[in-house]
Short mmCIF file of C-alpha atoms in Angstrom, two decimals:
data_model
loop_
_atom_site.label_atom_id
_atom_site.label_comp_id
_atom_site.label_asym_id
_atom_site.label_seq_id
_atom_site.Cartn_x
_atom_site.Cartn_y
_atom_site.Cartn_z
CA MET A 1 4.72 47.31 5.72
CA ALA A 2 1.87 46.82 3.29
CA VAL A 3 -1.57 45.91 4.58
CA THR A 4 -3.07 43.09 2.56
CA GLU A 5 -6.56 42.92 4.03
CA SER A 6 -9.19 45.58 4.58
CA SER A 7 -10.27 44.55 8.05
CA PRO A 8 -9.70 46.85 11.05
CA PRO A 9 -6.32 46.71 12.78
CA ALA A 10 -5.94 43.85 15.22
CA ASN A 11 -5.59 46.12 18.21
CA THR A 12 -8.96 47.77 17.55
CA THR A 13 -11.10 44.61 17.52
CA HIS A 14 -13.36 43.42 20.29
CA GLU A 15 -10.55 41.22 21.62
CA ALA A 16 -8.61 44.20 22.93
CA THR A 17 -11.64 45.77 24.55
CA ALA A 18 -13.07 42.64 26.14
CA PRO A 19 -13.66 42.94 29.87
CA PRO A 20 -11.15 41.17 32.12
CA ALA A 21 -13.69 38.53 33.14
CA ALA A 22 -13.95 37.40 29.53
CA ALA A 23 -10.22 37.61 28.78
CA GLY A 24 -9.90 33.87 28.23
CA VAL A 25 -13.35 33.25 26.75
CA PHE A 26 -13.62 32.67 22.99
CA GLY A 27 -16.33 34.15 20.82
CA THR A 28 -17.95 32.36 17.88
CA ARG A 29 -15.47 33.74 15.36
CA GLU A 30 -12.53 32.79 17.55
CA TRP A 31 -13.82 29.24 17.92
CA LEU A 32 -13.99 28.99 14.13
CA VAL A 33 -10.37 30.08 13.90
CA LEU A 34 -9.25 27.73 16.66
CA ILE A 35 -11.13 24.68 15.33
CA THR A 36 -9.76 25.23 11.83
CA LEU A 37 -6.16 25.61 12.94
CA CYS A 38 -6.41 22.70 15.39
CA CYS A 39 -7.99 20.54 12.69
CA ALA A 40 -4.94 21.12 10.49
CA THR A 41 -2.61 20.42 13.42
CA PHE A 42 -4.49 17.22 14.24
CA MET A 43 -4.28 16.15 10.59
CA CYS A 44 -0.50 16.57 10.48
CA GLY A 45 -0.03 14.75 13.81
CA LEU A 46 -2.33 11.96 12.64
CA ASP A 47 -0.43 11.58 9.38
CA PHE A 48 2.84 10.42 10.91
CA SER A 49 1.52 7.82 13.34
CA ILE A 50 -1.34 6.44 11.26
CA VAL A 51 1.00 5.76 8.34
CA THR A 52 3.69 4.23 10.56
CA VAL A 53 1.21 1.69 11.93
CA ALA A 54 -0.02 0.86 8.43
CA LEU A 55 3.47 0.28 6.93
CA PRO A 56 3.39 -3.57 7.02
CA ASP A 57 0.06 -3.67 5.17
CA ILE A 58 1.25 -1.08 2.66
CA GLY A 59 4.36 -3.15 1.96
CA ASN A 60 2.35 -6.31 1.35
CA ALA A 61 -0.30 -4.62 -0.78
CA LEU A 62 2.00 -2.65 -3.10
CA GLY A 63 4.91 -5.10 -3.21
CA PHE A 64 7.74 -3.06 -1.70
CA SER A 65 11.03 -4.87 -2.29
CA SER A 66 12.47 -4.49 1.23
CA ALA A 67 11.88 -3.03 4.68
CA GLY A 68 14.38 -0.28 3.88
CA THR A 69 12.43 0.73 0.79
CA LEU A 70 9.16 0.59 2.71
CA GLN A 71 10.53 2.97 5.33
CA TRP A 72 10.63 5.64 2.63
CA VAL A 73 6.85 5.88 2.87
CA ALA A 74 7.40 7.63 6.22
CA THR A 75 10.75 9.29 5.39
CA ALA A 76 9.46 10.78 2.11
CA SER A 77 7.03 12.91 4.10
CA LEU A 78 9.39 13.74 6.98
CA LEU A 79 12.25 15.14 4.90
CA PRO A 80 10.37 17.90 3.02
CA SER A 81 8.38 18.74 6.16
CA ALA A 82 11.60 19.49 8.03
CA SER A 83 13.81 20.95 5.32
CA LEU A 84 11.23 23.32 3.81
CA LEU A 85 9.97 24.83 7.07
CA PRO A 86 12.23 27.93 7.09
CA LEU A 87 11.47 28.57 3.41
CA PHE A 88 7.71 28.48 3.84
CA ALA A 89 7.89 30.45 7.07
CA ARG A 90 9.36 33.26 4.97
CA VAL A 91 6.90 32.68 2.15
CA ALA A 92 4.12 33.19 4.70
CA ASP A 93 5.52 36.68 5.34
CA LEU A 94 5.70 37.38 1.61
CA ILE A 95 2.30 36.20 0.38
CA GLY A 96 0.30 36.15 3.63
CA ARG A 97 -0.17 33.48 6.28
CA LYS A 98 -3.82 32.85 5.51
CA ARG A 99 -3.08 32.34 1.81
CA LEU A 100 -0.22 29.94 2.51
CA PHE A 101 -2.27 28.03 5.09
CA THR A 102 -5.16 27.60 2.66
CA LEU A 103 -2.79 26.53 -0.11
CA GLY A 104 -1.06 24.04 2.18
CA VAL A 105 -4.30 22.45 3.30
CA SER A 106 -5.49 22.21 -0.31
CA VAL A 107 -2.26 20.55 -1.47
CA PHE A 108 -2.28 18.14 1.50
CA THR A 109 -5.85 17.09 0.74
CA LEU A 110 -5.14 16.48 -2.95
CA PHE A 111 -2.02 14.43 -2.28
CA SER A 112 -3.83 12.42 0.42
CA LEU A 113 -6.41 11.49 -2.20
CA GLY A 114 -3.59 10.59 -4.58
CA ALA A 115 -1.99 8.39 -1.91
CA ALA A 116 -5.29 6.58 -1.35
CA LEU A 117 -5.40 5.75 -5.07
CA ALA A 118 -1.69 4.87 -5.45
CA ASN A 119 -1.08 1.56 -7.21
CA SER A 120 2.72 1.30 -6.99
CA PRO A 121 5.52 2.11 -4.51
CA GLY A 122 6.80 4.96 -6.67
CA VAL A 123 3.44 6.69 -6.88
CA LEU A 124 2.84 6.36 -3.14
CA ILE A 125 6.26 7.78 -2.25
CA ALA A 126 5.70 10.68 -4.67
CA THR A 127 2.38 11.52 -3.02
CA ARG A 128 4.01 11.29 0.40
CA ILE A 129 6.57 13.88 -0.72
CA GLY A 130 3.66 16.09 -1.69
CA GLN A 131 2.02 15.59 1.72
CA GLY A 132 5.26 16.47 3.49
CA THR A 133 5.71 19.61 1.40
CA ALA A 134 2.15 20.67 2.23
CA ALA A 135 2.79 20.03 5.94
CA ALA A 136 5.76 22.41 5.72
CA MET A 137 3.34 25.06 4.43
CA ILE A 138 0.73 24.37 7.11
CA ALA A 139 2.92 24.20 10.23
CA PRO A 140 4.49 27.69 10.29
CA SER A 141 1.45 29.50 8.89
CA ALA A 142 -0.90 27.84 11.41
CA ILE A 143 1.17 28.93 14.41
CA ALA A 144 1.66 32.42 12.94
CA LEU A 145 -2.09 32.70 12.35
CA MET A 146 -2.79 31.58 15.90
CA THR A 147 -0.48 34.22 17.35
CA GLY A 148 -1.99 36.75 14.94
CA TYR A 149 -5.63 36.05 15.78
CA PHE A 150 -5.04 35.67 19.52
CA GLN A 151 -3.16 38.44 21.31
CA GLU A 152 -0.60 37.69 24.02
CA GLY A 153 -2.34 36.77 27.23
CA PRO A 154 -4.98 34.29 28.41
CA LYS A 155 -6.58 33.74 25.01
CA ARG A 156 -3.34 32.92 23.25
CA ALA A 157 -2.25 30.67 26.11
CA ARG A 158 -5.54 28.80 25.99
CA ALA A 159 -5.43 28.52 22.19
CA LEU A 160 -1.86 27.19 22.22
CA GLY A 161 -2.80 24.79 25.02
CA LEU A 162 -5.68 23.31 23.08
CA ASN A 163 -3.52 23.16 19.95
CA GLY A 164 -0.81 21.25 21.84
CA ALA A 165 -3.36 18.83 23.24
CA VAL A 166 -4.82 18.23 19.78
CA MET A 167 -1.35 17.59 18.34
CA SER A 168 -0.60 14.97 21.00
CA LEU A 169 -4.05 13.45 20.62
CA GLY A 170 -3.57 13.23 16.85
CA PHE A 171 -0.41 11.18 17.32
CA VAL A 172 -2.07 8.83 19.84
CA LEU A 173 -5.29 8.37 17.88
CA GLY A 174 -3.22 7.82 14.75
CA ALA A 175 -1.54 4.83 16.38
CA LEU A 176 -4.92 3.50 17.48
CA GLY A 177 -6.81 4.38 14.31
CA GLY A 178 -4.09 2.97 12.08
CA GLY A 179 -4.41 -0.39 13.80
CA VAL A 180 -8.21 -0.39 13.66
CA ILE A 181 -8.41 0.70 10.02
CA THR A 182 -5.74 -1.65 8.67
CA ASN A 183 -7.10 -4.62 10.62
CA GLY A 184 -10.73 -4.07 9.66
CA PHE A 185 -10.50 -2.46 6.23
CA SER A 186 -7.47 -1.48 4.12
CA TRP A 187 -4.45 0.75 4.51
CA ARG A 188 -5.97 2.98 1.81
CA TRP A 189 -8.59 4.12 4.27
CA THR A 190 -5.85 5.72 6.38
CA MET A 191 -5.25 8.07 3.45
CA VAL A 192 -8.98 8.58 2.99
CA ALA A 193 -9.19 9.62 6.66
CA LEU A 194 -6.46 12.22 6.06
CA CYS A 195 -8.28 13.41 2.95
CA VAL A 196 -11.50 13.91 4.93
CA MET A 197 -9.64 15.82 7.64
CA GLY A 198 -8.05 17.98 4.95
CA ALA A 199 -11.42 18.77 3.39
CA LEU A 200 -12.78 19.87 6.77
CA ALA A 201 -9.71 22.04 7.43
CA LEU A 202 -10.00 23.55 3.94
CA ALA A 203 -13.65 24.49 4.52
CA GLY A 204 -12.64 26.22 7.73
CA ALA A 205 -9.67 27.94 6.06
CA LEU A 206 -11.91 29.45 3.38
CA ALA A 207 -14.24 30.75 6.10
CA LEU A 208 -11.52 32.30 8.27
CA PRO A 209 -12.08 35.96 9.05
CA THR A 210 -9.76 38.48 7.44
CA ILE A 211 -6.68 39.53 9.36
CA ASP A 212 -4.26 42.40 9.01
CA GLU A 213 -0.81 41.25 7.98
CA SER A 214 1.81 43.96 7.72
CA ARG A 215 4.74 42.63 5.73
CA ALA A 216 8.20 44.16 5.47
CA ALA A 217 9.64 41.39 3.29
CA HIS A 218 9.56 42.17 -0.44
CA ARG A 219 11.81 39.48 -1.87
CA MET A 220 13.05 35.99 -1.14
CA ASP A 221 16.53 35.29 0.18
CA ILE A 222 17.39 32.71 -2.50
CA PRO A 223 20.92 31.77 -1.26
CA GLY A 224 19.66 31.44 2.30
CA ALA A 225 16.67 29.37 1.21
CA ILE A 226 18.86 26.94 -0.75
CA LEU A 227 21.42 26.55 2.04
CA ALA A 228 18.80 26.15 4.79
CA THR A 229 16.77 23.62 2.80
CA LEU A 230 19.74 21.47 1.78
CA GLY A 231 21.34 21.75 5.22
CA LEU A 232 18.22 20.64 7.07
CA PHE A 233 17.60 17.90 4.49
CA GLY A 234 21.06 16.44 5.06
CA LEU A 235 20.86 16.76 8.83
CA VAL A 236 17.41 15.17 9.19
CA TYR A 237 18.18 12.46 6.61
CA GLY A 238 21.37 11.47 8.41
CA ILE A 239 19.68 11.50 11.81
CA SER A 240 16.70 9.48 10.56
CA THR A 241 18.83 6.76 8.97
CA GLY A 242 21.58 6.71 11.60
CA GLY A 243 19.60 4.61 14.05
CA ASP A 244 19.42 1.74 11.55
CA GLN A 245 22.77 2.06 9.79
CA GLY A 246 24.90 3.49 12.58
CA TRP A 247 25.88 7.15 12.69
CA THR A 248 29.53 6.42 11.94
CA ARG A 249 28.75 4.87 8.56
CA PRO A 250 29.23 7.16 5.54
CA ALA A 251 25.54 6.88 4.54
CA ALA A 252 24.52 8.63 7.77
CA LEU A 253 27.63 10.56 8.86
CA GLY A 254 28.16 12.16 5.45
CA PRO A 255 24.71 13.80 5.25
CA ILE A 256 24.91 14.93 8.90
CA LEU A 257 28.31 16.60 8.46
CA GLY A 258 27.29 18.04 5.09
CA GLY A 259 24.10 19.41 6.59
CA LEU A 260 25.98 21.06 9.45
CA VAL A 261 28.44 22.67 7.02
CA LEU A 262 25.60 24.01 4.87
CA LEU A 263 23.77 25.37 7.92
CA GLY A 264 26.98 27.09 9.02
CA ALA A 265 27.26 28.66 5.56
CA PHE A 266 23.59 29.68 5.86
CA LEU A 267 24.35 31.65 9.03
CA LEU A 268 27.20 33.44 7.29
CA VAL A 269 25.00 34.38 4.34
CA GLU A 270 22.27 35.67 6.63
CA ARG A 271 24.69 38.17 8.19
CA SER A 272 25.00 40.17 4.98
CA HIS A 273 21.66 39.66 3.20
CA PRO A 274 19.39 42.76 3.35
CA GLU A 275 16.25 40.60 3.79
CA PRO A 276 17.46 37.33 5.34
CA LEU A 277 15.38 34.18 5.40
CA VAL A 278 15.79 34.04 9.18
CA PRO A 279 16.99 37.36 10.67
CA LEU A 280 19.87 36.71 13.05
CA SER A 281 18.34 39.26 15.42
CA VAL A 282 15.45 36.80 15.80
CA LEU A 283 17.60 33.69 15.92
CA ASN A 284 19.85 35.20 18.61
CA ARG A 285 16.97 36.04 20.94
CA PRO A 286 17.52 33.91 24.08
CA THR A 287 13.85 32.99 24.23
CA VAL A 288 13.96 31.75 20.62
CA LYS A 289 17.18 29.74 20.59
CA TRP A 290 16.86 28.26 24.08
CA SER A 291 13.18 27.46 23.70
CA GLY A 292 14.04 25.70 20.45
CA LEU A 293 16.57 23.53 22.31
CA PHE A 294 14.01 22.60 24.94
CA GLY A 295 11.55 21.84 22.16
CA VAL A 296 14.04 19.37 20.69
CA ILE A 297 14.46 17.78 24.13
CA THR A 298 10.77 17.32 24.86
CA PHE A 299 9.90 16.12 21.35
CA GLY A 300 12.97 13.90 21.00
CA MET A 301 12.66 12.18 24.36
CA CYS A 302 8.88 11.72 24.10
CA ALA A 303 8.96 10.43 20.51
CA GLY A 304 11.89 8.13 21.23
CA THR A 305 10.26 6.75 24.38
CA THR A 306 6.98 6.20 22.51
CA VAL A 307 8.84 4.00 20.02
CA LEU A 308 10.46 2.08 22.90
CA LEU A 309 7.04 1.65 24.52
CA SER A 310 5.72 0.17 21.28
CA LEU A 311 8.60 -2.32 21.24
CA TYR A 312 7.97 -3.13 24.90
CA MET A 313 4.30 -3.82 24.35
CA GLN A 314 4.77 -5.91 21.22
CA ASP A 315 8.14 -7.65 21.73
CA VAL A 316 8.06 -8.11 25.51
CA LEU A 317 4.38 -8.24 26.43
CA GLY A 318 3.21 -9.78 23.16
CA PHE A 319 0.50 -7.17 22.48
CA THR A 320 -1.06 -6.91 19.05
CA ALA A 321 -0.81 -3.59 17.20
CA LEU A 322 -4.40 -2.82 18.20
CA GLN A 323 -3.76 -3.61 21.88
CA ALA A 324 -0.65 -1.43 21.81
CA GLY A 325 -2.62 1.41 20.26
CA LEU A 326 -5.29 1.14 22.97
CA SER A 327 -2.58 1.31 25.61
CA TYR A 328 -1.66 4.80 24.40
CA LEU A 329 -5.08 6.13 25.37
CA GLY A 330 -3.89 7.01 28.87
CA GLU A 331 -1.12 9.14 27.42
CA GLY A 332 -3.56 10.78 25.02
CA LEU A 333 -6.11 11.50 27.75
CA ALA A 334 -3.44 13.01 30.02
CA ALA A 335 -2.19 15.20 27.18
CA THR A 336 -5.73 16.36 26.42
CA LEU A 337 -6.43 17.28 30.03
CA GLY A 338 -3.06 19.00 30.29
CA GLY A 339 -3.79 21.05 27.18
CA MET A 340 -7.11 22.18 28.64
CA TYR A 341 -5.56 23.45 31.88
CA VAL A 342 -2.08 24.58 30.83
CA ALA A 343 -3.37 28.08 30.00
CA ARG A 344 -4.27 28.62 33.65
CA LEU A 345 -0.80 27.55 34.73
CA LEU A 346 0.78 29.87 32.18
CA GLY A 347 -1.29 32.75 33.49
CA ARG A 348 -0.31 32.09 37.09
CA LEU A 349 3.29 30.93 36.79
CA GLY A 350 4.56 32.14 33.42
CA GLY A 351 5.98 30.21 30.50
CA VAL A 352 9.44 29.56 31.93
CA LYS A 353 8.20 27.93 35.14
CA VAL A 354 5.64 25.82 33.29
CA LEU A 355 8.34 24.74 30.83
CA ALA A 356 10.61 23.65 33.67
CA ALA A 357 7.71 21.86 35.39
CA GLY A 358 6.70 20.15 32.14
CA LEU A 359 10.18 18.76 31.49
CA LEU A 360 10.40 17.70 35.14
CA ILE A 361 7.08 15.81 34.95
CA GLN A 362 8.00 14.26 31.62
CA GLY A 363 11.37 13.19 33.00
CA VAL A 364 9.86 11.61 36.12
CA GLY A 365 7.28 9.69 34.09
CA THR A 366 9.85 8.49 31.58
CA ALA A 367 12.49 7.48 34.13
CA GLY A 368 9.76 5.68 36.09
CA MET A 369 9.39 3.27 33.18
CA PHE A 370 12.41 1.49 34.61
CA ALA A 371 9.82 -0.26 36.82
CA LEU A 372 7.92 -1.76 33.86
CA PRO A 373 8.07 -5.55 34.31
CA VAL A 374 8.47 -8.41 31.86
CA HIS A 375 4.85 -9.40 32.47
CA VAL A 376 1.75 -7.30 31.87
CA ASN A 377 1.15 -4.59 34.47
CA LEU A 378 -1.37 -2.18 32.97
CA ALA A 379 -1.35 0.11 36.01
CA ALA A 380 2.40 0.75 35.75
CA LEU A 381 2.19 1.15 31.97
CA LEU A 382 -0.72 3.58 32.02
CA VAL A 383 0.57 5.66 34.95
CA THR A 384 4.09 6.19 33.60
CA SER A 385 2.99 6.89 30.02
CA SER A 386 0.25 9.26 31.24
CA VAL A 387 2.69 11.22 33.42
CA MET A 388 5.06 11.47 30.46
CA GLY A 389 2.24 12.67 28.18
CA LEU A 390 1.10 15.28 30.69
CA GLY A 391 4.61 16.70 31.08
CA HIS A 392 5.14 16.63 27.33
CA VAL A 393 2.10 18.74 26.49
CA PHE A 394 3.04 21.23 29.24
CA SER A 395 6.52 21.46 27.72
CA VAL A 396 5.32 21.84 24.12
CA VAL A 397 2.79 24.57 24.84
CA SER A 398 5.11 26.52 27.13
CA PHE A 399 8.17 26.43 24.87
CA ILE A 400 6.09 27.73 21.95
CA THR A 401 4.57 30.37 24.24
CA VAL A 402 7.99 31.54 25.43
CA MET A 403 9.37 31.50 21.88
CA THR A 404 6.56 33.59 20.38
CA THR A 405 6.15 36.06 23.27
CA GLY A 406 7.47 39.53 22.57
CA VAL A 407 8.09 38.83 18.86
CA THR A 408 7.07 41.62 16.49
CA GLU A 409 4.18 40.99 14.12
CA GLN A 410 6.49 41.06 11.11
CA ASP A 411 8.57 38.17 12.50
CA GLN A 412 5.69 35.92 13.58
CA GLY A 413 5.90 33.88 10.38
CA VAL A 414 9.61 33.17 10.84
CA VAL A 415 9.23 32.34 14.53
CA GLY A 416 6.19 30.20 13.73
CA GLY A 417 8.39 28.09 11.47
CA LEU A 418 11.19 27.89 14.03
CA SER A 419 8.72 26.74 16.70
CA GLN A 420 7.72 23.77 14.54
CA LEU A 421 11.24 22.72 13.59
CA PRO A 422 12.10 20.88 16.86
CA GLN A 423 9.56 18.12 16.26
CA TYR A 424 11.40 17.17 13.05
CA VAL A 425 14.98 17.61 14.24
CA ALA A 426 13.96 15.54 17.28
CA ALA A 427 14.26 12.43 15.12
CA ILE A 428 17.68 12.28 16.79
CA GLY A 429 15.85 11.23 19.96
CA VAL A 430 14.20 8.28 18.24
CA SER A 431 17.45 7.13 16.64
CA GLY A 432 19.58 7.77 19.73
CA LEU A 433 17.33 6.02 22.24
CA SER A 434 16.80 3.09 19.86
CA ALA A 435 20.57 2.74 19.46
CA ILE A 436 21.08 2.79 23.25
CA ALA A 437 18.38 0.17 23.73
CA ALA A 438 19.83 -2.06 21.00
CA ALA A 439 23.37 -1.80 22.38
CA ARG A 440 22.25 -2.67 25.91
CA THR A 441 20.16 -5.59 24.66
CA ASN A 442 23.13 -7.02 22.77
CA ALA A 443 25.34 -6.61 25.85
CA LEU A 444 22.85 -8.53 28.02
CA ALA A 445 22.14 -11.31 25.52
CA SER A 446 24.00 -14.53 26.25
CA GLY A 447 22.91 -16.29 23.06
CA ALA A 448 22.27 -15.50 19.44
CA THR A 449 18.65 -14.56 20.15
CA PRO A 450 17.99 -12.08 22.98
CA SER A 451 15.44 -13.16 25.56
CA ARG A 452 12.49 -11.03 26.60
CA ALA A 453 14.44 -10.07 29.73
CA ASP A 454 17.39 -8.96 27.57
CA ILE A 455 15.11 -6.84 25.38
CA LEU A 456 13.48 -5.33 28.45
CA GLY A 457 16.89 -4.45 29.90
CA GLY A 458 17.77 -2.60 26.71
CA LEU A 459 14.46 -0.76 26.65
CA HIS A 460 14.93 0.23 30.30
CA ALA A 461 18.32 1.74 29.42
CA GLY A 462 16.78 3.85 26.66
CA MET A 463 13.85 4.95 28.83
CA VAL A 464 16.05 5.98 31.75
CA THR A 465 18.30 7.92 29.37
CA ALA A 466 15.26 9.79 28.05
CA GLY A 467 14.17 10.57 31.60
CA VAL A 468 17.60 11.87 32.62
CA VAL A 469 17.82 14.10 29.53
CA ALA A 470 14.38 15.59 30.24
CA LEU A 471 15.29 16.19 33.90
CA ALA A 472 18.54 17.86 32.85
CA GLY A 473 16.50 20.05 30.52
CA ALA A 474 14.27 21.08 33.43
CA LEU A 475 17.31 22.20 35.40
CA LEU A 476 18.75 24.04 32.40
CA VAL A 477 15.53 26.02 31.89
CA GLY A 478 15.99 27.75 35.24
CA VAL A 479 19.62 28.55 34.47
CA VAL A 480 19.34 29.99 30.95
CA LEU A 481 15.82 31.39 30.70
CA ARG A 482 14.63 32.57 34.09
CA LYS A 483 16.85 35.66 34.39
CA ARG A 484 16.54 36.49 30.68
CA THR A 485 12.76 36.56 30.81
CA ALA A 486 12.35 38.16 34.24
CA ALA A 487 11.24 41.41 32.68
#
């Protein structure tokens, strides 16, 4: 592999020779790295939720023709983020993670500025595509940089823990900030906020210390890149639209089936390519494929339940968007605290046990939402959502830790991309739980218009389903991962 930077090898830096007492303590340079990478993570988490909250104001201001067209403001960013992840994970190995990270942050910042200045639906959707493409550059390179700068052990566990907490906090504060900004100012300021975050992340990226990156890849797997991109595009598009249109309708079922066929063809191509986009030796690692499944479970059930909670607060309790955003603060605080302490748990118990515990806690908190009443009970709302948020951040940090542990330096870029893919494929959780809730509501409704009790019954069905799936995931962790990672 060629060395692209002139700095000393990673295993000869002060990190490897630090005394045991300081094993989990960051130096000034490491804090710079961590703050920069977490800033980019926070920005990407903020992007999704802050824009979702601002959609009604965007539609009114720019004159979107329908709710379906308006939804493309969110979908236009999601699709390239998901479908281009494997491609850019490989590009990170070809051109260098730091270079790709810096490029991604630069592109995201420029398109955020363009979105703030957009004067028509077409221009805004185009800039959102640009933001999503940039996010696909940032996500795999940020995780690969984190595992490159921080060696396996307490420091990496602590860094991943803080990164997971920041990601959850970005989503929560996006829901709150989107309501505050759109109510007090204009939706355009949501894009300005993203632009400012991007500028800060870019300043940090330019100041990042050099890092050795040995790269074996010399060329791009073009057939694999095309098949993976189109396959993921079709799969995520069909999943994202299926909740509204029904997954049996051609508009959703066709892309899902087509995406699965293309992904199957991708696996066949990867068997014979000399430099595959995603080496099957990596994809077949139990810690990679099973951790990816548990990532889909924790992201899908948490994201889907968060949507149901929003419906509960606004359609059942009558909360405003701002009140609903404030109600997420308990979940955000629990996730932040969990991210601060998860490194200690990983050091004592190991990634597999923490992953099982995280899914168990998330499942208990989510299933407990069955007790949410038709009238306001802040204690029940805050407790259940906080328990779910705590379990979720444990699950996210531990599944990424398990997935990236033991991976060679040359495959960190690929695995970094795979570790970020579950949060996009997990759109199936949002669509699936929403469909369950809607079906149960319709079954309970005795008239043309469902009552608040009918809506609550449907939401309870979706929440309990999410809890059961998370609990089943906790049981499955012990079955499929514990023996395989005993060594």
